[in-house]
mmCIF file of C-alpha atoms in Angstrom:
data_model
loop_
_atom_site.group_PDB
_atom_site.id
_atom_site.type_symbol
_atom_site.label_atom_id
_atom_site.label_comp_id
_atom_site.label_asym_id
_atom_site.label_seq_id
_atom_site.Cartn_x
_atom_site.Cartn_y
_atom_site.Cartn_z
ATOM 1 C CA MET A 160 0.000 0.000 0.000
ATOM 2 C CA GLN A 161 1.230 3.448 -0.851
ATOM 3 C CA LYS A 162 0.286 6.489 1.176
ATOM 4 C CA ILE A 163 0.952 9.779 -0.549
ATOM 5 C CA GLU A 164 1.501 13.293 0.641
ATOM 6 C CA GLU A 165 -1.092 15.994 0.277
ATOM 7 C CA GLU A 166 -1.229 18.240 -2.755
ATOM 8 C CA SER A 167 0.735 21.417 -2.458
ATOM 9 C CA SER A 168 -1.965 23.356 -4.291
ATOM 10 C CA LYS A 169 -5.649 23.006 -4.946
ATOM 11 C CA SER A 170 -6.981 22.493 -8.470
ATOM 12 C CA PRO A 171 -9.802 24.788 -9.587
ATOM 13 C CA TRP A 172 -13.092 23.252 -10.682
ATOM 14 C CA ILE A 173 -13.106 22.790 -14.429
ATOM 15 C CA CYS A 174 -16.325 21.749 -16.083
ATOM 16 C CA GLY A 175 -18.174 21.799 -19.373
ATOM 17 C CA PRO A 176 -16.873 24.102 -22.105
ATOM 18 C CA THR A 177 -13.984 25.441 -20.005
ATOM 19 C CA ILE A 178 -12.005 22.200 -20.467
ATOM 20 C CA ARG A 179 -8.963 22.925 -22.625
ATOM 21 C CA PHE A 180 -9.408 20.108 -25.111
ATOM 22 C CA ASP A 181 -8.380 19.771 -28.746
ATOM 23 C CA GLN A 182 -11.656 18.192 -29.791
ATOM 24 C CA ASP A 183 -15.015 17.818 -28.075
ATOM 25 C CA ILE A 184 -17.891 15.793 -29.483
ATOM 26 C CA LYS A 185 -21.064 15.287 -27.483
ATOM 27 C CA ASP A 186 -23.669 12.891 -28.876
ATOM 28 C CA TYR A 187 -27.036 11.725 -27.639
ATOM 29 C CA VAL A 188 -27.146 8.156 -28.885
ATOM 30 C CA GLU A 189 -30.202 5.937 -28.926
ATOM 31 C CA ILE A 190 -28.398 2.727 -28.036
ATOM 32 C CA ARG A 191 -31.655 0.779 -27.928
ATOM 33 C CA PRO A 192 -35.231 1.813 -28.736
ATOM 34 C CA GLY A 193 -36.304 4.494 -26.285
ATOM 35 C CA ARG A 194 -32.923 4.462 -24.522
ATOM 36 C CA ARG A 195 -31.015 7.666 -25.287
ATOM 37 C CA VAL A 196 -27.623 8.127 -23.648
ATOM 38 C CA MET A 197 -25.230 11.072 -23.629
ATOM 39 C CA ILE A 198 -21.745 10.109 -24.804
ATOM 40 C CA ARG A 199 -18.906 12.625 -24.799
ATOM 41 C CA LYS A 200 -15.590 12.266 -26.607
ATOM 42 C CA LEU A 201 -12.686 14.497 -25.615
ATOM 43 C CA THR A 202 -9.370 14.391 -27.455
ATOM 44 C CA PHE A 203 -6.003 15.725 -26.310
ATOM 45 C CA HIS A 204 -2.810 15.859 -28.394
ATOM 46 C CA SER A 205 0.785 16.065 -27.252
ATOM 47 C CA LYS A 206 2.969 18.887 -28.515
ATOM 48 C CA ALA A 207 4.400 16.479 -31.078
ATOM 49 C CA SER A 208 1.000 15.728 -32.546
ATOM 50 C CA GLU A 209 -1.013 18.447 -34.219
ATOM 51 C CA SER A 210 -3.977 16.368 -35.361
ATOM 52 C CA VAL A 211 -5.411 12.893 -35.274
ATOM 53 C CA GLU A 212 -4.800 12.651 -39.019
ATOM 54 C CA SER A 213 -1.047 12.830 -38.431
ATOM 55 C CA CYS A 214 -1.153 9.500 -36.530
ATOM 56 C CA GLU A 215 -0.041 7.337 -39.456
ATOM 57 C CA MET A 216 2.282 4.333 -39.503
ATOM 58 C CA THR A 217 5.479 4.189 -41.475
ATOM 59 C CA GLU A 218 5.952 1.494 -44.134
ATOM 60 C CA GLN A 219 7.819 -0.591 -41.554
ATOM 61 C CA GLY A 220 4.988 -0.179 -39.045
ATOM 62 C CA GLN A 221 7.153 1.919 -36.731
ATOM 63 C CA ASN A 222 7.142 5.424 -35.335
ATOM 64 C CA LYS A 223 3.371 5.560 -35.253
ATOM 65 C CA LEU A 224 2.131 8.206 -32.865
ATOM 66 C CA SER A 225 0.909 6.494 -29.715
ATOM 67 C CA LYS A 226 -2.848 6.678 -29.096
ATOM 68 C CA VAL A 227 -4.622 5.733 -25.865
ATOM 69 C CA ALA A 228 -8.304 5.680 -24.962
ATOM 70 C CA ILE A 229 -9.770 5.961 -21.465
ATOM 71 C CA LEU A 230 -13.360 5.076 -20.630
ATOM 72 C CA PHE A 231 -14.670 6.802 -17.493
ATOM 73 C CA VAL A 232 -17.554 5.081 -15.694
ATOM 74 C CA HIS A 233 -19.372 7.004 -12.975
ATOM 75 C CA GLY A 234 -20.943 5.573 -9.847
ATOM 76 C CA SER A 235 -24.530 5.170 -8.647
ATOM 77 C CA CYS A 236 -26.925 7.932 -9.743
ATOM 78 C CA ALA A 237 -23.982 10.210 -10.487
ATOM 79 C CA ALA A 238 -22.783 11.765 -13.756
ATOM 80 C CA SER A 239 -19.681 11.892 -15.921
ATOM 81 C CA SER A 240 -19.272 15.633 -15.261
ATOM 82 C CA GLN A 241 -17.626 14.640 -11.961
ATOM 83 C CA PHE A 242 -14.566 13.536 -13.935
ATOM 84 C CA SER A 243 -13.959 16.984 -15.447
ATOM 85 C CA GLN A 244 -10.931 17.930 -13.350
ATOM 86 C CA ILE A 245 -9.148 14.607 -13.639
ATOM 87 C CA VAL A 246 -9.747 14.496 -17.405
ATOM 88 C CA GLN A 247 -8.219 17.939 -17.673
ATOM 89 C CA HIS A 248 -5.173 16.886 -15.660
ATOM 90 C CA LEU A 249 -4.640 13.755 -17.742
ATOM 91 C CA GLY A 250 -4.889 15.891 -20.863
ATOM 92 C CA ASN A 251 -2.217 18.185 -19.485
ATOM 93 C CA CYS A 252 -0.049 15.156 -18.718
ATOM 94 C CA VAL A 253 -0.271 14.083 -22.357
ATOM 95 C CA LYS A 254 0.637 17.551 -23.525
ATOM 96 C CA ASN A 255 3.734 17.324 -21.328
ATOM 97 C CA THR A 256 4.482 13.584 -21.518
ATOM 98 C CA GLU A 257 8.252 13.931 -21.838
ATOM 99 C CA LYS A 258 8.419 16.121 -18.759
ATOM 100 C CA LYS A 259 6.255 13.681 -16.792
ATOM 101 C CA CYS A 260 8.517 10.788 -17.770
ATOM 102 C CA GLU A 261 11.593 12.642 -16.567
ATOM 103 C CA GLU A 262 9.907 13.488 -13.253
ATOM 104 C CA TYR A 263 8.858 9.870 -12.773
ATOM 105 C CA MET A 264 12.340 8.569 -13.502
ATOM 106 C CA ASN A 265 13.934 11.060 -11.132
ATOM 107 C CA ASP A 266 11.548 10.044 -8.362
ATOM 108 C CA HIS A 267 11.673 6.309 -8.985
ATOM 109 C CA ASP A 268 14.969 5.532 -7.276
ATOM 110 C CA GLU A 269 13.867 7.288 -4.115
ATOM 111 C CA VAL A 270 10.477 5.538 -4.162
ATOM 112 C CA THR A 271 12.211 2.176 -4.635
ATOM 113 C CA ARG A 272 14.423 2.804 -1.611
ATOM 114 C CA GLN A 273 11.416 3.797 0.484
ATOM 115 C CA ASN A 274 9.486 0.726 -0.619
ATOM 116 C CA LYS A 275 12.337 -1.571 0.434
ATOM 117 C CA ASN A 276 12.509 0.068 3.835
ATOM 118 C CA GLU A 277 8.735 -0.251 4.296
ATOM 119 C CA GLU A 278 8.417 -3.776 2.926
ATOM 120 C CA GLU A 279 8.581 -5.508 6.283
ATOM 121 C CA GLU A 280 6.222 -3.014 7.863
ATOM 122 C CA GLU A 281 3.652 -3.476 5.103
ATOM 123 C CA LYS A 282 3.722 -7.218 5.597
ATOM 124 C CA LYS A 283 2.367 -6.596 9.083
ATOM 125 C CA THR A 284 -0.674 -4.724 7.772
ATOM 126 C CA ASP A 285 -3.889 -6.276 6.579
ATOM 127 C CA VAL A 286 -3.327 -4.846 3.076
ATOM 128 C CA LEU A 287 -2.105 -7.412 0.557
ATOM 129 C CA HIS A 288 -0.421 -6.663 -2.768
ATOM 130 C CA HIS A 289 -1.185 -8.958 -5.644
ATOM 131 C CA LYS A 290 0.805 -8.805 -8.857
ATOM 132 C CA CYS A 291 0.368 -10.740 -12.070
ATOM 133 C CA ASP A 292 3.056 -13.271 -12.938
ATOM 134 C CA ASP A 293 4.117 -11.079 -15.799
ATOM 135 C CA GLU A 294 7.292 -9.106 -16.376
ATOM 136 C CA HIS A 295 5.341 -5.929 -17.057
ATOM 137 C CA ASP A 296 4.183 -5.818 -13.460
ATOM 138 C CA SER A 297 7.618 -5.557 -11.934
ATOM 139 C CA ASN A 298 8.784 -2.130 -10.837
ATOM 140 C CA GLU A 299 11.690 -2.193 -13.223
ATOM 141 C CA ALA A 300 9.522 -3.070 -16.218
ATOM 142 C CA ALA A 301 6.968 -0.448 -15.231
ATOM 143 C CA THR A 302 9.634 2.226 -15.003
ATOM 144 C CA ASN A 303 11.124 1.297 -18.343
ATOM 145 C CA ALA A 304 7.669 1.299 -19.878
ATOM 146 C CA LEU A 305 6.973 4.825 -18.689
ATOM 147 C CA TYR A 306 10.381 6.062 -19.750
ATOM 148 C CA ASN A 307 10.024 4.592 -23.245
ATOM 149 C CA THR A 308 6.397 5.583 -23.724
ATOM 150 C CA LYS A 309 5.191 8.844 -25.142
ATOM 151 C CA ILE A 310 1.453 9.271 -25.502
ATOM 152 C CA ASP A 311 0.687 11.472 -28.478
ATOM 153 C CA VAL A 312 -3.103 11.293 -28.540
ATOM 154 C CA LEU A 313 -5.462 10.705 -25.616
ATOM 155 C CA TYR A 314 -9.118 9.912 -26.223
ATOM 156 C CA CYS A 315 -11.374 10.286 -23.197
ATOM 157 C CA ARG A 316 -14.800 8.691 -23.495
ATOM 158 C CA LEU A 317 -17.397 9.700 -20.921
ATOM 159 C CA PHE A 318 -21.089 8.887 -20.716
ATOM 160 C CA ASP A 319 -24.042 9.168 -18.387
ATOM 161 C CA PHE A 320 -25.933 5.984 -17.605
ATOM 162 C CA PHE A 321 -29.578 6.014 -18.630
ATOM 163 C CA GLY A 322 -31.475 7.953 -15.972
ATOM 164 C CA CYS A 323 -28.388 9.894 -14.809
ATOM 165 C CA GLY A 324 -27.052 13.369 -15.589
ATOM 166 C CA GLU A 325 -27.687 14.310 -19.207
ATOM 167 C CA SER A 326 -29.183 10.878 -19.936
ATOM 168 C CA ASN A 327 -32.164 11.470 -17.660
ATOM 169 C CA PRO A 328 -35.226 10.744 -19.832
ATOM 170 C CA GLU A 329 -37.485 12.790 -17.560
ATOM 171 C CA LYS A 330 -35.665 15.936 -18.701
ATOM 172 C CA SER A 331 -36.450 15.235 -22.349
ATOM 173 C CA SER A 332 -39.504 16.550 -24.158
ATOM 174 C CA GLU A 333 -39.777 13.112 -25.763
ATOM 175 C CA SER A 334 -39.575 11.245 -22.477
ATOM 176 C CA PRO A 335 -40.746 7.625 -22.721
ATOM 177 C CA PRO A 336 -43.125 6.282 -20.048
ATOM 178 C CA PHE A 337 -41.331 5.291 -16.848
ATOM 179 C CA GLN A 338 -40.601 1.583 -16.626
ATOM 180 C CA TYR A 339 -39.049 0.011 -13.541
ATOM 181 C CA LYS A 340 -37.175 -2.576 -15.619
ATOM 182 C CA ASP A 341 -35.316 0.145 -17.537
ATOM 183 C CA TYR A 342 -33.043 0.554 -14.491
ATOM 184 C CA SER A 343 -32.305 -3.115 -13.936
ATOM 185 C CA GLU A 344 -28.783 -4.414 -13.437
ATOM 186 C CA ARG A 345 -28.903 -6.055 -16.857
ATOM 187 C CA ASN A 346 -30.025 -2.928 -18.707
ATOM 188 C CA MET A 347 -27.302 -0.858 -17.050
ATOM 189 C CA GLU A 348 -24.761 -3.515 -18.019
ATOM 190 C CA LEU A 349 -25.936 -3.332 -21.631
ATOM 191 C CA ASP A 350 -25.429 0.468 -21.580
ATOM 192 C CA LEU A 351 -21.851 -0.009 -20.412
ATOM 193 C CA GLU A 352 -21.248 -2.792 -22.888
ATOM 194 C CA PHE A 353 -22.432 -0.646 -25.802
ATOM 195 C CA VAL A 354 -20.100 2.224 -24.923
ATOM 196 C CA LEU A 355 -17.141 -0.089 -24.263
ATOM 197 C CA ARG A 356 -17.566 -2.061 -27.481
ATOM 198 C CA SER A 357 -17.793 1.124 -29.531
ATOM 199 C CA LEU A 358 -14.477 2.196 -28.022
ATOM 200 C CA LEU A 359 -12.822 -1.197 -28.537
ATOM 201 C CA ALA A 360 -13.875 -1.112 -32.200
ATOM 202 C CA GLU A 361 -11.390 1.725 -32.752
ATOM 203 C CA ASN A 362 -8.506 -0.712 -32.002
ATOM 204 C CA ASP A 363 -6.592 1.596 -29.676
ATOM 205 C CA PRO A 364 -5.295 0.538 -26.248
ATOM 206 C CA VAL A 365 -8.117 1.048 -23.764
ATOM 207 C CA PHE A 366 -8.024 1.749 -20.033
ATOM 208 C CA ILE A 367 -11.099 1.920 -17.834
ATOM 209 C CA VAL A 368 -11.504 4.281 -14.879
ATOM 210 C CA ALA A 369 -14.443 3.267 -12.684
ATOM 211 C CA HIS A 370 -15.684 4.906 -9.502
ATOM 212 C CA SER A 371 -17.599 3.409 -6.585
ATOM 213 C CA TYR A 372 -20.337 0.971 -7.695
ATOM 214 C CA ALA A 373 -19.034 1.148 -11.279
ATOM 215 C CA THR A 374 -16.128 -1.061 -10.187
ATOM 216 C CA SER A 375 -18.658 -3.873 -9.687
ATOM 217 C CA GLN A 376 -20.257 -3.162 -13.059
ATOM 218 C CA VAL A 377 -16.914 -3.271 -14.866
ATOM 219 C CA ILE A 378 -15.766 -6.464 -13.124
ATOM 220 C CA LYS A 379 -18.966 -8.336 -13.929
ATOM 221 C CA LEU A 380 -19.168 -7.132 -17.532
ATOM 222 C CA LEU A 381 -15.566 -7.939 -18.422
ATOM 223 C CA ASN A 382 -15.859 -11.371 -16.828
ATOM 224 C CA HIS A 383 -18.566 -12.121 -19.396
ATOM 225 C CA ILE A 384 -16.717 -10.790 -22.457
ATOM 226 C CA PHE A 385 -14.705 -13.275 -24.510
ATOM 227 C CA SER A 386 -10.941 -13.122 -23.961
ATOM 228 C CA GLU A 387 -10.141 -12.145 -27.554
ATOM 229 C CA GLU A 388 -12.479 -9.170 -27.262
ATOM 230 C CA LYS A 389 -10.506 -7.891 -24.262
ATOM 231 C CA ASN A 390 -7.097 -7.873 -25.974
ATOM 232 C CA ASN A 391 -7.056 -4.088 -26.272
ATOM 233 C CA ILE A 392 -8.083 -3.515 -22.651
ATOM 234 C CA ARG A 393 -4.707 -2.864 -21.054
ATOM 235 C CA GLY A 394 -5.789 -2.002 -17.542
ATOM 236 C CA ALA A 395 -8.447 -0.815 -15.103
ATOM 237 C CA ILE A 396 -8.323 1.810 -12.385
ATOM 238 C CA PHE A 397 -10.845 1.317 -9.597
ATOM 239 C CA ILE A 398 -11.504 4.325 -7.353
ATOM 240 C CA GLY A 399 -13.460 4.141 -4.097
ATOM 241 C CA GLY A 400 -14.851 0.693 -4.845
ATOM 242 C CA ALA A 401 -15.892 -2.250 -2.691
ATOM 243 C CA LEU A 402 -17.259 -5.784 -2.967
ATOM 244 C CA LYS A 403 -20.467 -7.195 -1.506
ATOM 245 C CA ASP A 404 -18.763 -9.733 0.751
ATOM 246 C CA CYS A 405 -16.477 -7.245 2.495
ATOM 247 C CA LEU A 406 -17.020 -7.705 6.239
ATOM 248 C CA ASP A 407 -17.252 -4.002 7.050
ATOM 249 C CA PRO A 408 -20.788 -3.331 8.366
ATOM 250 C CA THR A 409 -21.173 -0.038 6.485
ATOM 251 C CA ILE A 410 -20.259 -1.690 3.198
ATOM 252 C CA GLN A 411 -22.496 -4.697 3.915
ATOM 253 C CA MET A 412 -25.430 -2.370 4.519
ATOM 254 C CA LYS A 413 -24.876 -0.381 1.323
ATOM 255 C CA SER A 414 -23.934 -3.273 -0.949
ATOM 256 C CA LYS A 415 -26.667 -5.759 -0.121
ATOM 257 C CA ASP A 416 -29.038 -6.733 -2.912
ATOM 258 C CA GLY A 417 -31.963 -4.364 -3.137
ATOM 259 C CA GLY A 418 -30.091 -1.424 -1.621
ATOM 260 C CA MET A 419 -30.620 0.239 1.723
ATOM 261 C CA PRO A 420 -34.060 -0.002 3.424
ATOM 262 C CA LEU A 421 -34.537 3.716 2.793
ATOM 263 C CA PHE A 422 -35.233 3.003 -0.877
ATOM 264 C CA GLN A 423 -38.195 0.824 0.030
ATOM 265 C CA LEU A 424 -40.090 4.019 0.904
ATOM 266 C CA PRO A 425 -42.564 5.445 -1.630
ATOM 267 C CA HIS A 426 -40.791 7.707 -4.082
ATOM 268 C CA CYS A 427 -43.052 10.616 -3.115
ATOM 269 C CA LEU A 428 -41.603 10.423 0.394
ATOM 270 C CA LEU A 429 -38.109 10.094 -1.069
ATOM 271 C CA ASN A 430 -38.745 13.334 -2.960
ATOM 272 C CA PHE A 431 -39.418 15.039 0.376
ATOM 273 C CA LEU A 432 -36.232 13.571 1.891
ATOM 274 C CA GLN A 433 -34.028 14.228 -1.137
ATOM 275 C CA PRO A 434 -32.474 17.568 0.004
ATOM 276 C CA THR A 435 -31.531 16.034 3.367
ATOM 277 C CA MET A 436 -30.166 12.891 1.718
ATOM 278 C CA SER A 437 -28.123 14.908 -0.790
ATOM 279 C CA LYS A 438 -26.653 17.094 1.933
ATOM 280 C CA ALA A 439 -25.678 14.055 4.002
ATOM 281 C CA PHE A 440 -24.046 12.412 0.970
ATOM 282 C CA VAL A 441 -21.948 15.473 0.123
ATOM 283 C CA GLU A 442 -20.847 15.863 3.737
ATOM 284 C CA GLY A 443 -19.628 12.262 3.758
ATOM 285 C CA ALA A 444 -18.252 12.130 0.232
ATOM 286 C CA PHE A 445 -15.810 15.026 0.716
ATOM 287 C CA HIS A 446 -13.208 15.220 3.457
ATOM 288 C CA ARG A 447 -13.774 17.859 6.122
ATOM 289 C CA SER A 448 -10.565 19.637 5.060
ATOM 290 C CA PHE A 449 -11.772 20.075 1.473
ATOM 291 C CA THR A 450 -12.721 23.722 1.088
ATOM 292 C CA ASP A 451 -13.586 24.127 -2.592
ATOM 293 C CA GLU A 452 -17.205 25.175 -2.231
ATOM 294 C CA THR A 453 -17.743 25.223 -5.990
ATOM 295 C CA VAL A 454 -17.078 21.484 -6.206
ATOM 296 C CA ARG A 455 -19.282 20.793 -3.202
ATOM 297 C CA THR A 456 -22.079 22.926 -4.659
ATOM 298 C CA ASN A 457 -21.867 21.129 -7.994
ATOM 299 C CA ALA A 458 -22.070 17.768 -6.224
ATOM 300 C CA LEU A 459 -25.091 18.897 -4.205
ATOM 301 C CA GLN A 460 -26.879 20.219 -7.285
ATOM 302 C CA LEU A 461 -26.144 17.015 -9.183
ATOM 303 C CA SER A 462 -27.595 14.896 -6.382
ATOM 304 C CA ASN A 463 -30.685 17.073 -6.014
ATOM 305 C CA ALA A 464 -31.283 16.912 -9.769
ATOM 306 C CA ASN A 465 -31.775 13.138 -9.647
ATOM 307 C CA SER A 466 -35.231 11.701 -10.121
ATOM 308 C CA MET A 467 -35.996 9.816 -6.922
ATOM 309 C CA ARG A 468 -38.305 7.486 -8.834
ATOM 310 C CA ILE A 469 -35.339 6.512 -11.026
ATOM 311 C CA CYS A 470 -32.973 6.305 -8.031
ATOM 312 C CA GLN A 471 -35.390 4.020 -6.230
ATOM 313 C CA ALA A 472 -35.706 1.710 -9.257
ATOM 314 C CA PHE A 473 -31.930 1.618 -9.703
ATOM 315 C CA TYR A 474 -30.968 0.972 -6.075
ATOM 316 C CA ARG A 475 -33.577 -1.755 -5.633
ATOM 317 C CA GLN A 476 -32.147 -3.664 -8.589
ATOM 318 C CA LYS A 477 -28.392 -3.125 -8.319
ATOM 319 C CA ARG A 478 -26.117 -6.025 -7.460
ATOM 320 C CA TYR A 479 -22.537 -5.590 -6.224
ATOM 321 C CA ALA A 480 -19.761 -7.904 -7.401
ATOM 322 C CA THR A 481 -18.266 -10.380 -4.939
ATOM 323 C CA SER A 482 -14.699 -11.475 -4.251
ATOM 324 C CA GLU A 483 -15.398 -14.553 -6.401
ATOM 325 C CA ASP A 484 -16.201 -12.227 -9.305
ATOM 326 C CA ALA A 485 -13.042 -10.225 -8.599
ATOM 327 C CA LYS A 486 -10.864 -13.353 -8.629
ATOM 328 C CA LYS A 487 -11.926 -13.982 -12.234
ATOM 329 C CA PHE A 488 -10.879 -10.488 -13.305
ATOM 330 C CA HIS A 489 -7.532 -11.055 -15.031
ATOM 331 C CA ILE A 490 -6.805 -7.507 -16.153
ATOM 332 C CA ARG A 491 -4.053 -5.376 -14.643
ATOM 333 C CA THR A 492 -5.598 -3.134 -12.051
ATOM 334 C CA LEU A 493 -4.751 -0.141 -9.889
ATOM 335 C CA VAL A 494 -6.957 0.430 -6.836
ATOM 336 C CA ILE A 495 -7.207 3.924 -5.323
ATOM 337 C CA HIS A 496 -9.159 4.862 -2.205
ATOM 338 C CA GLY A 497 -9.616 7.908 0.013
ATOM 339 C CA GLN A 498 -8.102 7.128 3.407
ATOM 340 C CA GLU A 499 -11.118 8.626 5.210
ATOM 341 C CA ASP A 500 -13.896 7.522 2.853
ATOM 342 C CA LEU A 501 -17.165 7.823 4.774
ATOM 343 C CA ILE A 502 -19.330 6.340 2.007
ATOM 344 C CA LEU A 503 -17.450 3.085 1.318
ATOM 345 C CA PRO A 504 -14.689 2.886 3.962
ATOM 346 C CA VAL A 505 -11.083 2.230 2.967
ATOM 347 C CA VAL A 506 -11.301 -1.380 4.198
ATOM 348 C CA GLY A 507 -13.449 -1.936 1.104
ATOM 349 C CA GLY A 508 -10.563 -0.896 -1.127
ATOM 350 C CA GLU A 509 -8.198 -3.156 0.809
ATOM 351 C CA HIS A 510 -10.543 -6.117 0.369
ATOM 352 C CA LEU A 511 -11.042 -5.308 -3.321
ATOM 353 C CA SER A 512 -7.317 -5.068 -4.028
ATOM 354 C CA SER A 513 -6.579 -8.328 -2.217
ATOM 355 C CA SER A 514 -9.303 -10.092 -4.215
ATOM 356 C CA LEU A 515 -8.039 -9.002 -7.636
ATOM 357 C CA PRO A 516 -5.369 -11.406 -8.970
ATOM 358 C CA CYS A 517 -3.737 -8.749 -11.160
ATOM 359 C CA CYS A 518 -3.814 -5.742 -8.832
ATOM 360 C CA SER A 519 -0.442 -4.037 -9.219
ATOM 361 C CA ASP A 520 -0.928 -1.615 -6.333
ATOM 362 C CA PHE A 521 -3.348 -0.293 -3.746
ATOM 363 C CA VAL A 522 -2.986 3.428 -3.077
ATOM 364 C CA THR A 523 -4.650 5.321 -0.251
ATOM 365 C CA ILE A 524 -4.954 9.098 -0.429
ATOM 366 C CA PRO A 525 -4.806 10.884 2.935
ATOM 367 C CA ASN A 526 -7.262 13.629 3.841
ATOM 368 C CA ALA A 527 -9.670 12.447 1.161
ATOM 369 C CA SER A 528 -13.022 10.702 1.141
ATOM 370 C CA HIS A 529 -15.229 9.060 -1.495
ATOM 371 C CA GLN A 530 -14.821 11.763 -4.161
ATOM 372 C CA VAL A 531 -11.032 11.490 -3.960
ATOM 373 C CA PHE A 532 -10.628 12.125 -7.702
ATOM 374 C CA GLU A 533 -12.381 15.482 -7.265
ATOM 375 C CA GLU A 534 -10.611 16.307 -4.009
ATOM 376 C CA LYS A 535 -7.115 15.398 -5.276
ATOM 377 C CA PRO A 536 -7.344 15.396 -9.092
ATOM 378 C CA LYS A 537 -3.641 15.990 -9.693
ATOM 379 C CA LEU A 538 -2.454 13.282 -7.335
ATOM 380 C CA VAL A 539 -4.979 10.723 -8.519
ATOM 381 C CA GLY A 540 -4.371 11.770 -12.119
ATOM 382 C CA ASP A 541 -0.627 11.232 -11.791
ATOM 383 C CA TYR A 542 -1.160 7.708 -10.459
ATOM 384 C CA ILE A 543 -3.511 6.936 -13.337
ATOM 385 C CA PHE A 544 -1.144 8.412 -15.922
ATOM 386 C CA ASN A 545 1.853 6.486 -14.634
ATOM 387 C CA PHE A 546 -0.182 3.263 -14.506
ATOM 388 C CA ILE A 547 -1.273 3.765 -18.110
ATOM 389 C CA CYS A 548 2.249 4.416 -19.333
ATOM 390 C CA ALA A 549 3.579 1.407 -17.439
ATOM 391 C CA ASN A 550 1.032 -0.925 -19.037
ATOM 392 C CA LEU A 551 1.017 0.266 -22.636
ATOM 393 C CA LEU A 552 3.755 -2.027 -23.899
#
């Protein structure tokens, strides 16, 4: 387990059109009859790459500009807009890849020395590190991979699950009649599968960043996809996730089939309770030391904008993955968790990382809670960027 120091500076909230991207395409795609989902494609280029069209191979198949795609999957009744800051930071990393590689190499020797000194101490903790039996998972191979890798084009694919954010059918003038089954586990899985397959069809290396309950969705979906279809999926980053059979009582309560008892109430009563529920979520999801009120306000507004009828249907039908599901997940994984997560406590991340056979590292972020990627976008972004570079080859 790695514990990292706090950020020296706070990142401003960056959302919507203020993202400094090279290309932005937002589509509302009817992935199945009556099921319209917002899908956003952001593209960033390094300084060496001026356009996607310049990414051509030589006759010998060498010197092709390196392209990487990241699929971001948001958690329960959330929205992809939460990833705005971390997407921006990853885009900046690509624009300065060579500098990032030099910084990583300069820091690596010191990190290696610290890891050796802490090895015995970590063995005494209840956090286990699992690494694949593959040369790419060694520290030396990972460092060489980062040093020799230069990402020229980064594609970020974001979407809102049906019923969430900009995919909320109740906000559309052509809203279809409400159907409870539309928010079933299987229908949500089909949404994710559609977006993932459309990304895999482009034949670029793909990484998946999943937050909270989305870690369960990704694990279960990829366990059902044929091996040859997963060849281009190079890694997964799970943030603030947990499994159903974790022994922590808070996680057991929130991850049980059918959701918490609160969602058995009539949705009209849930509408009355929504402001109180949203306030309580935001207070727990952000660490007490986090002072960016703009981010907190955005999170509160996002939660209050949810349809409680849709939330109720979703929570009653969601099903968390188990450690048995995780053990079948043979994709390189990085697990990140806020040290003081009050929504899904850090023990959930420890249990998740120990259950994944190809988890290269488990990182806890101090002074951060469930929305750690919003609280510490630069720190989390650097871990994601380094993991991607280390697993590209």
